[in-house]
Each structure stands twice: as structure tokens, then as C-alpha cells.
PDB file of C-alpha atoms and ligand atoms in Angstrom:
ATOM      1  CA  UNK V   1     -85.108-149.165  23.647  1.00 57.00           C
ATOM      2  CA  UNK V   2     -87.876-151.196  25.012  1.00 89.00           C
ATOM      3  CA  UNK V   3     -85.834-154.232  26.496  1.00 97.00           C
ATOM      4  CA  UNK V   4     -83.036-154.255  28.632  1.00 97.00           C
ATOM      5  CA  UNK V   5     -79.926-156.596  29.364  1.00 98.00           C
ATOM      6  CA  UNK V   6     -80.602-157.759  33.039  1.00 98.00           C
ATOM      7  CA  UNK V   7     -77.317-157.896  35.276  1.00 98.00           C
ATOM      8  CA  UNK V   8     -76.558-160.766  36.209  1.00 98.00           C
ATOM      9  CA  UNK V   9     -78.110-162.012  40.260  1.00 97.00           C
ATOM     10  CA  UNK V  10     -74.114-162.092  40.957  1.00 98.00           C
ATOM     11  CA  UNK V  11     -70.334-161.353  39.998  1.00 98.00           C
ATOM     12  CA  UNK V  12     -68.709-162.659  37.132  1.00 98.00           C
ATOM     13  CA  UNK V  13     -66.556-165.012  38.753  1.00 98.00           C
ATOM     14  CA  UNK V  14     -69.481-166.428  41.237  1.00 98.00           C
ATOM     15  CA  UNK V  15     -70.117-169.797  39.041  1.00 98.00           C
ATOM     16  CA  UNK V  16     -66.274-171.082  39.462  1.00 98.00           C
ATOM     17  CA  UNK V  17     -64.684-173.278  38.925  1.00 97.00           C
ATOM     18  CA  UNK V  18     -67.607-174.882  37.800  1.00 98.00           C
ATOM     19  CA  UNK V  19     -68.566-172.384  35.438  1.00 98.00           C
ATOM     20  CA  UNK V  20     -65.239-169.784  34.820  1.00 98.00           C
ATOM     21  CA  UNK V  21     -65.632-165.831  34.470  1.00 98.00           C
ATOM     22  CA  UNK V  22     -64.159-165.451  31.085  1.00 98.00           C
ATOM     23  CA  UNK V  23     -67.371-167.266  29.892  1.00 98.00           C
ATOM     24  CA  UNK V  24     -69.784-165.718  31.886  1.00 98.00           C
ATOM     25  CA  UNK V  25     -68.702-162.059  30.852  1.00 98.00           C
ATOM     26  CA  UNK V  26     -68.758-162.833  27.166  1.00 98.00           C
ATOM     27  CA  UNK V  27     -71.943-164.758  27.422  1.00 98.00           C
ATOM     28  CA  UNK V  28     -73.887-162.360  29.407  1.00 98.00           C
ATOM     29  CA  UNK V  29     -72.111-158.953  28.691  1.00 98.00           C
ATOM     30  CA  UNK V  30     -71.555-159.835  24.291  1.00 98.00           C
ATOM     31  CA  UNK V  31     -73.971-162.707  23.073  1.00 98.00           C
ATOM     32  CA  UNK V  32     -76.795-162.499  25.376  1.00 98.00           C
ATOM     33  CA  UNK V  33     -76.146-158.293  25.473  1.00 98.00           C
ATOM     34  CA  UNK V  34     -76.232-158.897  21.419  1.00 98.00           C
ATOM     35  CA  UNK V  35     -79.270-160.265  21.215  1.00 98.00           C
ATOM     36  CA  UNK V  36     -81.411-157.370  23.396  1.00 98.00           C
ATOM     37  CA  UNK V  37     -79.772-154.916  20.808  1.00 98.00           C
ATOM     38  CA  UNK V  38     -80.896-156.990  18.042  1.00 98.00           C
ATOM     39  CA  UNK V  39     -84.254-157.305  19.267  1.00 98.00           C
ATOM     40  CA  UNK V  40     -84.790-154.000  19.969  1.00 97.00           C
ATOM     41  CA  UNK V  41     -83.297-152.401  16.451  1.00 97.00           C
ATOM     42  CA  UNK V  42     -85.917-155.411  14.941  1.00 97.00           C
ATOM     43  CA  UNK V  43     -88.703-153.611  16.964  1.00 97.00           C
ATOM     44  CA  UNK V  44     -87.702-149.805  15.612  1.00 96.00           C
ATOM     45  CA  UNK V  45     -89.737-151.203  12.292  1.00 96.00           C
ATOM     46  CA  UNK V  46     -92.655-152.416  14.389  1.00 96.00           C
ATOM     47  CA  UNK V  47     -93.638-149.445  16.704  1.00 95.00           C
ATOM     48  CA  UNK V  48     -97.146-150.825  17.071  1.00 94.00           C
ATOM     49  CA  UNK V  49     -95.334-153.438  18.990  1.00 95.00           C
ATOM     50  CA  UNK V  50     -93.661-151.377  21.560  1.00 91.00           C
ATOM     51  CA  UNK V  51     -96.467-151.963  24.120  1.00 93.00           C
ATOM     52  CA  UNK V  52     -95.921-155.773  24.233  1.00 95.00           C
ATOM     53  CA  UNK V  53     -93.782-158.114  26.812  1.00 95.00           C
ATOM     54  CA  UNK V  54     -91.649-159.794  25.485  1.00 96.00           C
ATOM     55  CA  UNK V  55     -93.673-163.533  26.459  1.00 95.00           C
ATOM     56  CA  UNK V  56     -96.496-161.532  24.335  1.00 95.00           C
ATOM     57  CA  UNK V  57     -94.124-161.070  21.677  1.00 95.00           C
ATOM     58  CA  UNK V  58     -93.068-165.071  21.470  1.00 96.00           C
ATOM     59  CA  UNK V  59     -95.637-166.567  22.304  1.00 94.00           C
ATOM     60  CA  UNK V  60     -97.897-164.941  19.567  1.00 88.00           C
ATOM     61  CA  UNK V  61     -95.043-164.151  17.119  1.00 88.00           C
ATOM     62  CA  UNK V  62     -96.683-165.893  14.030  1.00 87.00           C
ATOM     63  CA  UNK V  63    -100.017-163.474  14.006  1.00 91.00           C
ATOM     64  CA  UNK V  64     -98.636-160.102  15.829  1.00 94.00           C
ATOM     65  CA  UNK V  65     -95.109-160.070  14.801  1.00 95.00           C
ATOM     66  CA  UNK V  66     -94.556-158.474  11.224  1.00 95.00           C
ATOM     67  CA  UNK V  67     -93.190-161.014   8.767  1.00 95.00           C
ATOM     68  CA  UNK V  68     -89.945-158.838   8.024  1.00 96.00           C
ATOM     69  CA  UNK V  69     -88.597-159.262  11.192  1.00 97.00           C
ATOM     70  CA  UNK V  70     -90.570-161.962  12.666  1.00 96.00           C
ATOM     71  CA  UNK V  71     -87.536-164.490  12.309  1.00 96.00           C
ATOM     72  CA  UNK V  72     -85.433-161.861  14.090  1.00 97.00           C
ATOM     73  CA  UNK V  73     -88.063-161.112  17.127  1.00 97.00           C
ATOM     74  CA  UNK V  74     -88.001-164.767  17.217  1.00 96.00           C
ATOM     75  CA  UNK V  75     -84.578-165.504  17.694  1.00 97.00           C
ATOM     76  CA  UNK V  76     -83.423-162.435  19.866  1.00 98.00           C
ATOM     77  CA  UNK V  77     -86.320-162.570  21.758  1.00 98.00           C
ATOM     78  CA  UNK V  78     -85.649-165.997  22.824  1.00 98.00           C
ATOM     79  CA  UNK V  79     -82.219-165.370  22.931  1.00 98.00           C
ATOM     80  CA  UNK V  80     -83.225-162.603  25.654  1.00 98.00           C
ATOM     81  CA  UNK V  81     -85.770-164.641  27.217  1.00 98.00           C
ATOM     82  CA  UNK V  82     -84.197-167.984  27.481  1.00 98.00           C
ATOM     83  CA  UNK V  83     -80.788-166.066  28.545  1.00 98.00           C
ATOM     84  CA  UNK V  84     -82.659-164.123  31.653  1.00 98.00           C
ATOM     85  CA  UNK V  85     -83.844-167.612  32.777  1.00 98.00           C
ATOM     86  CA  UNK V  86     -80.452-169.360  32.337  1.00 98.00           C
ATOM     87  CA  UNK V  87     -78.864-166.716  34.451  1.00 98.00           C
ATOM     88  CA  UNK V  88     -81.779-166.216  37.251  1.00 98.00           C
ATOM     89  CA  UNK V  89     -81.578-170.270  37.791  1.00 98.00           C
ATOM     90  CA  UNK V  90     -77.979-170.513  38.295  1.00 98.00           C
ATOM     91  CA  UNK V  91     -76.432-169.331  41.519  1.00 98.00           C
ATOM     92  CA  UNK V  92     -72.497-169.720  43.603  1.00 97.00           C
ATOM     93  CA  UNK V  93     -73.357-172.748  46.377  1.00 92.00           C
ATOM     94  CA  UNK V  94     -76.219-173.985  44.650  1.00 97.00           C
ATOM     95  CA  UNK V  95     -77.214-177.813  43.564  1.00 96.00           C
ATOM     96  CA  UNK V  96     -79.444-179.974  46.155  1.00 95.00           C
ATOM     97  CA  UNK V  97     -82.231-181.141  44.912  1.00 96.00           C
ATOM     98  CA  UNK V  98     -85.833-179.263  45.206  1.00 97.00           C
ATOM     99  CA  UNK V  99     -88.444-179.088  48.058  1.00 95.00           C
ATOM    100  CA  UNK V 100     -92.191-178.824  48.442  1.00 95.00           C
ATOM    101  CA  UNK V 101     -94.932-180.030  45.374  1.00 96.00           C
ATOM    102  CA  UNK V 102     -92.324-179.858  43.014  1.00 98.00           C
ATOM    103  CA  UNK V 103     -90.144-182.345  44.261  1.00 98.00           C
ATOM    104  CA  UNK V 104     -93.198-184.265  44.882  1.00 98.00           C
ATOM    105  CA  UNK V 105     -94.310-183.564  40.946  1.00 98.00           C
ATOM    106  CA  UNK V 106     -91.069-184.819  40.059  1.00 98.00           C
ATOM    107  CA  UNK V 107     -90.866-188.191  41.833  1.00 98.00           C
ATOM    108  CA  UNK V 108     -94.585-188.628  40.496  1.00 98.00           C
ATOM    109  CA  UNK V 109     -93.551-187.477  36.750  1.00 98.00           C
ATOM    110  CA  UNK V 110     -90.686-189.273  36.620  1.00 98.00           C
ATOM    111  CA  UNK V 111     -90.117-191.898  39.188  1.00 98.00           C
ATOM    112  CA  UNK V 112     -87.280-189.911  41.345  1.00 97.00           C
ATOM    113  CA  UNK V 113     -85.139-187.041  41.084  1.00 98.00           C
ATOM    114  CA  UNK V 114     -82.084-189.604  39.714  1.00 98.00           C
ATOM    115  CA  UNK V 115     -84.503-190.374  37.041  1.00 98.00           C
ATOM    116  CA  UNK V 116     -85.466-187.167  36.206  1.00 98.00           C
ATOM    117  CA  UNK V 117     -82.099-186.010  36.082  1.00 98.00           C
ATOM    118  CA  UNK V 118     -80.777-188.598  34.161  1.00 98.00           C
ATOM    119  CA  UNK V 119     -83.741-187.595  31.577  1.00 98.00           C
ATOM    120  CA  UNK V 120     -83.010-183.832  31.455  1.00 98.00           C
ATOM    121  CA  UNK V 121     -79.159-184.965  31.027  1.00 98.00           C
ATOM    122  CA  UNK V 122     -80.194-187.157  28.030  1.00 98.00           C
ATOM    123  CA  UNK V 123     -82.153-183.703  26.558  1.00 98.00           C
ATOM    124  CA  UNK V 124     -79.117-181.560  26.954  1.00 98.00           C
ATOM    125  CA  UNK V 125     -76.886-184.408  25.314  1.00 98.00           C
ATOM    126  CA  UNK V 126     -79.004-185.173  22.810  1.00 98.00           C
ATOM    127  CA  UNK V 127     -79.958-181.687  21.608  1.00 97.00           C
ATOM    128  CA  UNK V 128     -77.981-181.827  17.766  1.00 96.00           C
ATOM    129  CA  UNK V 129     -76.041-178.335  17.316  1.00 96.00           C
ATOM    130  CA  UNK V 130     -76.969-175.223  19.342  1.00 98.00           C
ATOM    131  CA  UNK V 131     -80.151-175.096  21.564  1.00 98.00           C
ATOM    132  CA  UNK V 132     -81.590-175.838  25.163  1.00 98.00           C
ATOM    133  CA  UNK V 133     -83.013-178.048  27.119  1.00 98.00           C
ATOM    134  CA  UNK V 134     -86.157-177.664  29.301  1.00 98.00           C
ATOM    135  CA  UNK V 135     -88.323-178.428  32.047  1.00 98.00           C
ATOM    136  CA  UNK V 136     -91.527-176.947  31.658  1.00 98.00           C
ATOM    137  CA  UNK V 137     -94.894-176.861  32.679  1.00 97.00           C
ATOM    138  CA  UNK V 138     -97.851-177.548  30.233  1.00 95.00           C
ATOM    139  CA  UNK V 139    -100.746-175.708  30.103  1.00 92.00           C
ATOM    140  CA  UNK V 140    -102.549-178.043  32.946  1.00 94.00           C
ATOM    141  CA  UNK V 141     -99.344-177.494  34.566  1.00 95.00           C
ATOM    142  CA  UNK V 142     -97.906-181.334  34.298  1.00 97.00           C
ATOM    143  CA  UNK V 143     -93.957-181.560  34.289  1.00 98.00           C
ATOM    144  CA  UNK V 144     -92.091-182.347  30.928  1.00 98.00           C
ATOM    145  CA  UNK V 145     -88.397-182.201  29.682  1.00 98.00           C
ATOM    146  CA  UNK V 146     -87.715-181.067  26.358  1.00 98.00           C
ATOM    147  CA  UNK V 147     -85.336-179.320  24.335  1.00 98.00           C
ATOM    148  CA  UNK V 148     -85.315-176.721  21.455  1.00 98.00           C
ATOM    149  CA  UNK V 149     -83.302-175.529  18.684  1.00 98.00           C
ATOM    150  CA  UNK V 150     -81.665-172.375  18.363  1.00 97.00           C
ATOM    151  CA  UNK V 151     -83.716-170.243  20.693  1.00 97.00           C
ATOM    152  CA  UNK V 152     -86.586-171.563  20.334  1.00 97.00           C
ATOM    153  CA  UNK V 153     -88.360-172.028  24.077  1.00 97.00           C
ATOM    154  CA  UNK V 154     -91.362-172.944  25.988  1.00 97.00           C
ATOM    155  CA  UNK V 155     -92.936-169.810  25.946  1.00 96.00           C
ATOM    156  CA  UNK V 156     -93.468-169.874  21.552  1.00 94.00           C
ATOM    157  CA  UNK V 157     -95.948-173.085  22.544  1.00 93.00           C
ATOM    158  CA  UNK V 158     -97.421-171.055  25.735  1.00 93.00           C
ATOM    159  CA  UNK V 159     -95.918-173.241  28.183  1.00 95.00           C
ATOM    160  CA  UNK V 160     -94.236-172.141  31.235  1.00 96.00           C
ATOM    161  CA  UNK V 161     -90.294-172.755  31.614  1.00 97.00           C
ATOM    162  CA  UNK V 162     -89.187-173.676  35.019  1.00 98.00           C
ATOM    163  CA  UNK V 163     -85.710-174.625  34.374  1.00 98.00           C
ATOM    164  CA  UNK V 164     -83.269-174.543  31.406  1.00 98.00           C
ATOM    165  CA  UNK V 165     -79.725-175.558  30.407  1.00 98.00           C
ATOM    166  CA  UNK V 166     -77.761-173.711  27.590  1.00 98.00           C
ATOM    167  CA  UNK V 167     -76.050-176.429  25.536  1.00 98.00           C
ATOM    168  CA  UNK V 168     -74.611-173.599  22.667  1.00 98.00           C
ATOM    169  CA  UNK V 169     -70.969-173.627  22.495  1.00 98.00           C
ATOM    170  CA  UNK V 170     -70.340-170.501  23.667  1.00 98.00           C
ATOM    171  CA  UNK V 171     -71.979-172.242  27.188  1.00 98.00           C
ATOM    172  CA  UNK V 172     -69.065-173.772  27.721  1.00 98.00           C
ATOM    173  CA  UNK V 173     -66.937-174.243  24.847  1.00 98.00           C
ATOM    174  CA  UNK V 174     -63.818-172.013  27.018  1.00 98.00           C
ATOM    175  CA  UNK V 175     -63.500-174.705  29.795  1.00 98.00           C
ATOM    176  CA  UNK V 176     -64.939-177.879  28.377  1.00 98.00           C
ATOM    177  CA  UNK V 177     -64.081-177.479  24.772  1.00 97.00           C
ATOM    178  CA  UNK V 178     -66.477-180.335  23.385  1.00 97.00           C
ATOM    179  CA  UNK V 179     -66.710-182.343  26.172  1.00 98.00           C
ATOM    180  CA  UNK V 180     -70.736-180.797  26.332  1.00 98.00           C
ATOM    181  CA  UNK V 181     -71.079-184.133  29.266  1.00 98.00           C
ATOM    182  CA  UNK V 182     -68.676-182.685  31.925  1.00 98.00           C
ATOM    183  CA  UNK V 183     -70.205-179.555  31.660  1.00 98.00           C
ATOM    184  CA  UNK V 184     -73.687-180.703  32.033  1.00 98.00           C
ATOM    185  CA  UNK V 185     -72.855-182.989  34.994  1.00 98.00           C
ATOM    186  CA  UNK V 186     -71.061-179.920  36.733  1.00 98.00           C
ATOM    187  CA  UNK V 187     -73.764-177.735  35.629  1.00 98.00           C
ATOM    188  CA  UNK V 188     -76.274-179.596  38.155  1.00 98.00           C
ATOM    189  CA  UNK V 189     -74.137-178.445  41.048  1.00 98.00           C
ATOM    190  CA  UNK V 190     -75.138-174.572  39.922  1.00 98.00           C
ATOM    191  CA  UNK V 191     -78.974-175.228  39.681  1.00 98.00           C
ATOM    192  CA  UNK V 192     -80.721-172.884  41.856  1.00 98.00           C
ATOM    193  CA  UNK V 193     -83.662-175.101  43.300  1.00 98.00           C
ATOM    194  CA  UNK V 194     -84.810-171.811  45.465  1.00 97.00           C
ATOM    195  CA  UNK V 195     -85.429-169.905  42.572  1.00 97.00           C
ATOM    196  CA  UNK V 196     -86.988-173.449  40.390  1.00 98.00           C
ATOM    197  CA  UNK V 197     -89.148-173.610  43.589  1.00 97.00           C
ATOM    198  CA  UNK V 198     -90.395-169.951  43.771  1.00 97.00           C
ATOM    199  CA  UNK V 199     -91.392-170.497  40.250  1.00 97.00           C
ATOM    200  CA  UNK V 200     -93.148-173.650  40.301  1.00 97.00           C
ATOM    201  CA  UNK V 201     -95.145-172.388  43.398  1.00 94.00           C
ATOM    202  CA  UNK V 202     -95.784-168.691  41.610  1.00 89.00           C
ATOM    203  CA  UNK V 203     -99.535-169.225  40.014  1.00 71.00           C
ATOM    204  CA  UNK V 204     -99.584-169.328  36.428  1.00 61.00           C
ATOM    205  CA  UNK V 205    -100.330-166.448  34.248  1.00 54.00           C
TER     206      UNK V 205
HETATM  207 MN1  LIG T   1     -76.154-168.757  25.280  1.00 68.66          MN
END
């Protein structure tokens, strides 16, 4: 079994009220648990694989990635990639805003951190059906928001992914029901800017 479920960077019940604990366990511990075991029974039929991260894996899916279970690698792999991010940039007493160059590259990218919150908002709201939504670095490391489908990320156009929002039901669906707006607007009181920071300032790979 090449890849591993992470645990999660704190206890179930850390995120509430904002976030409650019957959500967290069966988003980390069955769907985001589901899609490591999927990825990894996918990558049983590709042993030549087994020496490859999983960025390697997603970002070059279309040439090294067999075409019988390329769909699958891509999917569960993202699911497993995007999930390990969602978790690691979340913490309890979190929020704020961020410090340093990146708060600088923010208010130069996008006129203020109101702005570029309001903009990241608009990605999360505006993502149709199940998906994320982004900010990223480009590959001469300028700022952008986006958002994907499914599990589609940052890494499949070799960009790097700084910080990321889950807007799937399953997010949230327990506490907000379809009200995906509350959610996002509590959701910025759980960012964890530290952790956004230590990966802006990390140098690029
Ligand atoms: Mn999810």
C-alpha cells in the first residue's frame, strides 16, 4: 500500500462549532480514507508506478499513468491530495489574515485582503456541483484563485496550491444543509494563515 491516510493535525471535534465532528470523522476517516484505498487498489495494476509521489502521479497522469486506471489515479489521487491540503490548512483558533510577502502578494494581486477574499468566496460559490476552490501559485509563482471540478487540482497543471476550500456536499452538507454561503463565510475563521505562510515562503520544487 504505497499511500497512506494522514491523521488529521488535530481531534475530531477541534473545528467546532464552526465546522462539527460528525463531519469531520466521516470526511476524513470514510470519503477522504476511501479514496487512498481506491488509489492504491488502482496502483496494484500499475506496479511500475509504485516508485512515484503522488504530485508525480497527477501532475503527469496523461503520459505515465496507464489508460485503464488513469481516470481512477486521477480522481483518488486528487481526492488524497486535495484532502491532505484541506485538512493541513484548517486549524481550532485560526482565521486572521496572513503576514510577510504573501500578504504583500495579495494586496498587490488583488487590491487587499477584502478583495481577495471576496474573490476566493465568489470561486467557492460559483463552483457548479462538487469541486474546490484554489489559490495557487503559477509557475513564475504569481497568485491566482481558481476552482476545479471533481478533484481536479493545481498540481494536474503543475502549479503549486497554497490554499483550498472543499465546496462537495459532504463539506458541509450535516450543518449547513445547502446553505454552501454560511459555510464558506465561517470557513474563513478556520484558515490556517501559519501554515498558508510556511508554504508560500517554502521554495518551489
Ligand atoms: Mn471532500
Amino acid at each position: 500500500m504505497p499511500f497512506n491516510l494522514p491523521p488529521l493535525p488535530y481531534s475530531h471535534d477541534a473545528l467546532e462549532p464552526l465546522m462539527d465532528k460528525m463531519t469531520v470523522e466521516i470526511h476524513h476517516g470514510k470519503h477522504h480514507a476511501a479514496y487512498v484505498t481506491n488509489l492504491n487498489k488502482a496502483l496494484e495494476q500499475a506496479p511500475e508506478l509504485a516508485s512515484k509521489t503522488l504530485e508525480e502521479l497527477l501532475a503527469d497522469y496523461c503520459a505515465i499513468v496507464p489508460e485503464a486506471i488513469r481516470t481512477t489515479v486521477r480522481n483518488n489521487g486528487g481526492g488524497h491530495f486535495s484532502h491532505s491540503l484541506y485538512w493541513e490548512i484548517m486549524a481550532p483558533n485560526a482565521g486572521g489574515k496572513p503576514v510577510g510577502k504573501l500578504a504583500e502578494e495579495i494586496q498587490k494581486t488583488f487590491g487587499g485582503f477584502g478583495a481577495f477574499k471576496e474573490k476566493f468566496s465568489a470561486a467557492a460559490m460559483g463552483r457548479f456541483g462538487s469541486g474546490w476552490a484554489w489559490l495557487q501559485l503559477d509557475r513564475n509563482r504569481k497568485l491566482e484563485i481558481t476552482s476545479t471540478p471533481l478533484h481536479d487540482n493545481p498540481v494536474n497543471e503543475c502549479k503549486q496550491a497554497l490554499l483550498v476550500i472543499d465546496v462537495w456536499e459532504h463539506a458541509y452538507y450535516l450543518k449547513y444543509q445547502n446553505r454552501r454561503n454560511e459555510f464558506v463565510a465561517a470557513w474563513w475563521n478556520l484558515v490556517n494563515w501559519k501554515e498558508v505562510n510556511r508554504r508560500y515562503d517554502a521554495p518551489s520544487k
